[in-house]
Short mmCIF file of N, CA and C in Angstrom, two decimals:
data_model
loop_
_atom_site.label_atom_id
_atom_site.label_comp_id
_atom_site.label_asym_id
_atom_site.label_seq_id
_atom_site.Cartn_x
_atom_site.Cartn_y
_atom_site.Cartn_z
N VAL A 25 16.91 117.57 -88.44
CA VAL A 25 16.63 116.49 -87.50
C VAL A 25 17.84 116.26 -86.59
N TYR A 26 19.04 116.32 -87.15
CA TYR A 26 20.24 116.09 -86.35
C TYR A 26 20.38 117.15 -85.25
N SER A 27 20.16 118.41 -85.60
CA SER A 27 20.32 119.47 -84.61
C SER A 27 19.26 119.38 -83.53
N ILE A 28 18.06 118.88 -83.85
CA ILE A 28 17.03 118.72 -82.83
C ILE A 28 17.43 117.63 -81.84
N SER A 29 17.90 116.49 -82.33
CA SER A 29 18.29 115.41 -81.41
C SER A 29 19.51 115.82 -80.60
N PHE A 30 20.43 116.55 -81.18
CA PHE A 30 21.59 117.04 -80.42
C PHE A 30 21.10 117.98 -79.33
N SER A 31 20.17 118.84 -79.66
CA SER A 31 19.63 119.78 -78.69
C SER A 31 18.92 119.04 -77.56
N LEU A 32 18.16 118.01 -77.88
CA LEU A 32 17.48 117.24 -76.84
C LEU A 32 18.48 116.53 -75.95
N MET A 33 19.52 115.97 -76.54
CA MET A 33 20.55 115.27 -75.76
C MET A 33 21.27 116.25 -74.85
N THR A 34 21.61 117.42 -75.37
CA THR A 34 22.27 118.44 -74.57
C THR A 34 21.38 118.88 -73.42
N THR A 35 20.10 119.11 -73.71
CA THR A 35 19.15 119.51 -72.68
C THR A 35 19.04 118.43 -71.60
N PHE A 36 18.98 117.18 -72.02
CA PHE A 36 18.89 116.08 -71.06
C PHE A 36 20.14 116.02 -70.18
N LEU A 37 21.31 116.15 -70.76
CA LEU A 37 22.55 116.09 -69.97
C LEU A 37 22.64 117.25 -68.99
N ILE A 38 22.22 118.43 -69.42
CA ILE A 38 22.20 119.59 -68.52
C ILE A 38 21.22 119.33 -67.38
N PHE A 39 20.06 118.76 -67.70
CA PHE A 39 19.07 118.41 -66.68
C PHE A 39 19.66 117.44 -65.65
N VAL A 40 20.33 116.41 -66.12
CA VAL A 40 20.93 115.41 -65.22
C VAL A 40 21.97 116.07 -64.30
N VAL A 41 22.80 116.92 -64.85
CA VAL A 41 23.81 117.61 -64.05
C VAL A 41 23.16 118.51 -63.00
N VAL A 42 22.15 119.28 -63.41
CA VAL A 42 21.47 120.19 -62.48
C VAL A 42 20.79 119.41 -61.36
N ILE A 43 20.10 118.33 -61.71
CA ILE A 43 19.45 117.49 -60.67
C ILE A 43 20.51 116.92 -59.73
N GLY A 44 21.62 116.46 -60.27
CA GLY A 44 22.70 115.93 -59.43
C GLY A 44 23.24 116.96 -58.45
N VAL A 45 23.41 118.20 -58.91
CA VAL A 45 23.89 119.27 -58.04
C VAL A 45 22.84 119.59 -56.95
N LEU A 46 21.58 119.67 -57.34
CA LEU A 46 20.53 119.93 -56.36
C LEU A 46 20.43 118.84 -55.32
N VAL A 47 20.52 117.59 -55.75
CA VAL A 47 20.50 116.46 -54.81
C VAL A 47 21.69 116.55 -53.88
N GLY A 48 22.86 116.86 -54.43
CA GLY A 48 24.06 116.99 -53.60
C GLY A 48 23.92 118.06 -52.53
N ILE A 49 23.38 119.21 -52.90
CA ILE A 49 23.18 120.30 -51.92
C ILE A 49 22.18 119.88 -50.86
N HIS A 50 21.11 119.23 -51.29
CA HIS A 50 20.08 118.76 -50.36
C HIS A 50 20.67 117.77 -49.35
N GLU A 51 21.38 116.78 -49.84
CA GLU A 51 21.97 115.77 -48.95
C GLU A 51 23.06 116.35 -48.06
N LEU A 52 23.77 117.34 -48.57
CA LEU A 52 24.78 118.02 -47.76
C LEU A 52 24.13 118.69 -46.54
N GLY A 53 22.92 119.20 -46.73
CA GLY A 53 22.17 119.77 -45.60
C GLY A 53 21.90 118.73 -44.53
N HIS A 54 21.49 117.52 -44.94
CA HIS A 54 21.27 116.44 -43.98
C HIS A 54 22.59 116.08 -43.28
N PHE A 55 23.66 116.01 -44.05
CA PHE A 55 24.96 115.65 -43.51
C PHE A 55 25.42 116.68 -42.46
N TRP A 56 25.35 117.96 -42.82
CA TRP A 56 25.77 119.01 -41.88
C TRP A 56 24.90 119.04 -40.62
N ALA A 57 23.58 118.84 -40.80
CA ALA A 57 22.69 118.83 -39.64
C ALA A 57 23.03 117.67 -38.70
N ALA A 58 23.30 116.51 -39.27
CA ALA A 58 23.66 115.35 -38.45
C ALA A 58 24.96 115.60 -37.70
N ARG A 59 25.95 116.11 -38.41
CA ARG A 59 27.25 116.38 -37.76
C ARG A 59 27.11 117.45 -36.67
N TRP A 60 26.31 118.48 -36.94
CA TRP A 60 26.10 119.55 -35.98
C TRP A 60 25.43 119.00 -34.71
N ALA A 61 24.51 118.04 -34.89
CA ALA A 61 23.79 117.46 -33.77
C ALA A 61 24.58 116.36 -33.07
N GLY A 62 25.77 116.04 -33.59
CA GLY A 62 26.59 115.02 -32.97
C GLY A 62 26.22 113.59 -33.35
N VAL A 63 25.46 113.44 -34.42
CA VAL A 63 25.05 112.11 -34.88
C VAL A 63 26.13 111.56 -35.82
N HIS A 64 26.52 110.32 -35.60
CA HIS A 64 27.54 109.69 -36.43
C HIS A 64 26.97 109.43 -37.82
N VAL A 65 27.73 109.80 -38.86
CA VAL A 65 27.33 109.56 -40.24
C VAL A 65 28.21 108.45 -40.80
N PHE A 66 27.56 107.34 -41.22
CA PHE A 66 28.29 106.21 -41.78
C PHE A 66 28.59 106.42 -43.26
N ARG A 67 27.58 106.96 -44.00
CA ARG A 67 27.74 107.07 -45.46
C ARG A 67 27.01 108.30 -45.97
N PHE A 68 27.68 109.03 -46.86
CA PHE A 68 27.11 110.16 -47.57
C PHE A 68 27.13 109.79 -49.05
N ALA A 69 25.95 109.65 -49.66
CA ALA A 69 25.89 109.17 -51.04
C ALA A 69 25.05 110.11 -51.90
N ILE A 70 25.57 110.40 -53.07
CA ILE A 70 24.82 111.12 -54.10
C ILE A 70 24.67 110.16 -55.27
N GLY A 71 23.44 109.85 -55.60
CA GLY A 71 23.18 108.92 -56.69
C GLY A 71 22.93 107.52 -56.21
N PHE A 72 22.37 106.71 -57.11
CA PHE A 72 22.07 105.31 -56.83
C PHE A 72 22.78 104.43 -57.83
N GLY A 73 22.63 103.14 -57.66
CA GLY A 73 23.25 102.20 -58.58
C GLY A 73 24.70 101.97 -58.23
N PRO A 74 25.46 101.41 -59.18
CA PRO A 74 26.86 101.12 -58.91
C PRO A 74 27.65 102.38 -58.59
N ALA A 75 28.57 102.24 -57.67
CA ALA A 75 29.39 103.39 -57.27
C ALA A 75 30.42 103.72 -58.34
N LEU A 76 30.45 104.98 -58.75
CA LEU A 76 31.47 105.45 -59.68
C LEU A 76 32.72 105.93 -58.93
N PHE A 77 32.49 106.39 -57.70
CA PHE A 77 33.57 106.91 -56.87
C PHE A 77 33.26 106.58 -55.42
N LYS A 78 34.27 106.11 -54.69
CA LYS A 78 34.14 105.83 -53.26
C LYS A 78 35.38 106.31 -52.56
N ALA A 79 35.19 106.93 -51.42
CA ALA A 79 36.33 107.35 -50.59
C ALA A 79 35.91 107.31 -49.14
N ARG A 80 36.86 107.02 -48.28
CA ARG A 80 36.59 107.02 -46.85
C ARG A 80 37.48 108.08 -46.21
N ARG A 81 36.84 108.95 -45.47
CA ARG A 81 37.58 109.96 -44.71
C ARG A 81 37.11 109.87 -43.28
N GLY A 82 37.98 109.40 -42.43
CA GLY A 82 37.58 109.13 -41.06
C GLY A 82 36.56 108.00 -41.06
N PRO A 83 35.52 108.12 -40.25
CA PRO A 83 34.54 107.03 -40.16
C PRO A 83 33.45 107.09 -41.25
N THR A 84 33.47 108.12 -42.09
CA THR A 84 32.42 108.31 -43.08
C THR A 84 32.89 107.90 -44.47
N GLU A 85 32.03 107.14 -45.17
CA GLU A 85 32.29 106.75 -46.55
C GLU A 85 31.51 107.69 -47.47
N TYR A 86 32.19 108.23 -48.46
CA TYR A 86 31.58 109.15 -49.44
C TYR A 86 31.46 108.41 -50.77
N VAL A 87 30.25 108.47 -51.37
CA VAL A 87 29.97 107.70 -52.57
C VAL A 87 29.27 108.57 -53.61
N ILE A 88 29.67 108.43 -54.88
CA ILE A 88 28.94 109.02 -56.00
C ILE A 88 28.47 107.85 -56.85
N GLY A 89 27.13 107.73 -56.99
CA GLY A 89 26.53 106.63 -57.74
C GLY A 89 26.31 107.00 -59.20
N ALA A 90 25.99 106.00 -59.99
CA ALA A 90 25.84 106.16 -61.44
C ALA A 90 24.59 106.93 -61.83
N ILE A 91 23.54 106.86 -61.03
CA ILE A 91 22.27 107.52 -61.37
C ILE A 91 22.04 108.66 -60.38
N PRO A 92 22.20 109.91 -60.83
CA PRO A 92 22.20 111.05 -59.90
C PRO A 92 20.83 111.57 -59.48
N PHE A 93 19.80 110.75 -59.53
CA PHE A 93 18.45 111.21 -59.21
C PHE A 93 18.06 110.95 -57.78
N GLY A 94 18.98 110.95 -56.86
CA GLY A 94 18.69 110.75 -55.45
C GLY A 94 19.96 110.63 -54.67
N GLY A 95 19.83 110.41 -53.39
CA GLY A 95 20.97 110.26 -52.53
C GLY A 95 20.51 109.97 -51.12
N TYR A 96 21.45 109.76 -50.23
CA TYR A 96 21.08 109.51 -48.84
C TYR A 96 22.28 109.74 -47.94
N VAL A 97 21.95 109.94 -46.67
CA VAL A 97 22.96 110.04 -45.61
C VAL A 97 22.58 108.97 -44.58
N LYS A 98 23.42 107.96 -44.44
CA LYS A 98 23.16 106.90 -43.47
C LYS A 98 23.74 107.33 -42.13
N MET A 99 22.84 107.47 -41.16
CA MET A 99 23.24 107.95 -39.84
C MET A 99 23.02 106.86 -38.79
N ALA A 100 23.67 107.03 -37.65
CA ALA A 100 23.43 106.13 -36.52
C ALA A 100 22.02 106.37 -36.00
N GLN A 101 21.37 105.29 -35.58
CA GLN A 101 20.03 105.42 -35.03
C GLN A 101 20.12 105.63 -33.54
N ARG A 102 19.16 106.34 -33.01
CA ARG A 102 19.15 106.63 -31.57
C ARG A 102 19.01 105.33 -30.78
N GLY A 103 19.94 105.09 -29.89
CA GLY A 103 19.86 103.95 -28.97
C GLY A 103 20.17 102.59 -29.58
N SER A 104 20.63 102.53 -30.81
CA SER A 104 20.90 101.24 -31.44
C SER A 104 22.28 100.73 -31.02
N MET A 105 22.32 99.57 -30.38
CA MET A 105 23.61 98.99 -29.96
C MET A 105 24.45 98.60 -31.17
N LYS A 106 23.81 98.17 -32.25
CA LYS A 106 24.54 97.80 -33.46
C LYS A 106 25.32 99.00 -33.98
N ASP A 107 24.67 100.18 -34.02
CA ASP A 107 25.34 101.39 -34.50
C ASP A 107 26.45 101.83 -33.54
N LYS A 108 26.20 101.71 -32.24
CA LYS A 108 27.24 102.08 -31.28
C LYS A 108 28.47 101.21 -31.42
N GLN A 109 28.25 99.92 -31.66
CA GLN A 109 29.37 99.00 -31.80
C GLN A 109 30.18 99.33 -33.07
N SER A 110 29.50 99.62 -34.18
CA SER A 110 30.23 99.89 -35.42
C SER A 110 30.98 101.22 -35.35
N VAL A 111 30.50 102.18 -34.55
CA VAL A 111 31.21 103.43 -34.36
C VAL A 111 32.50 103.18 -33.59
N LEU A 112 32.47 102.26 -32.65
CA LEU A 112 33.64 101.95 -31.82
C LEU A 112 34.70 101.20 -32.59
N GLU A 113 34.33 100.51 -33.67
CA GLU A 113 35.29 99.72 -34.44
C GLU A 113 36.23 100.56 -35.25
#
């Protein structure tokens, strides 16, 4: 019984890591496409929930969240004065 539960826990942890890597690669594609198109990126995040890691490099904030089952790239919206103002700050 112990080896089965250990095996299930190991399998689950491997699954979480693999999903996190796949989400990261997917979101990196959005990030690179936005940068290539000249769209300002405010935030690049892998994971949801509380931030485990945060860093700012230039105008972009990079975040790794506690739950690695998703992510997002927050970009400037076309024609939004609010986004233009925050880019200038």
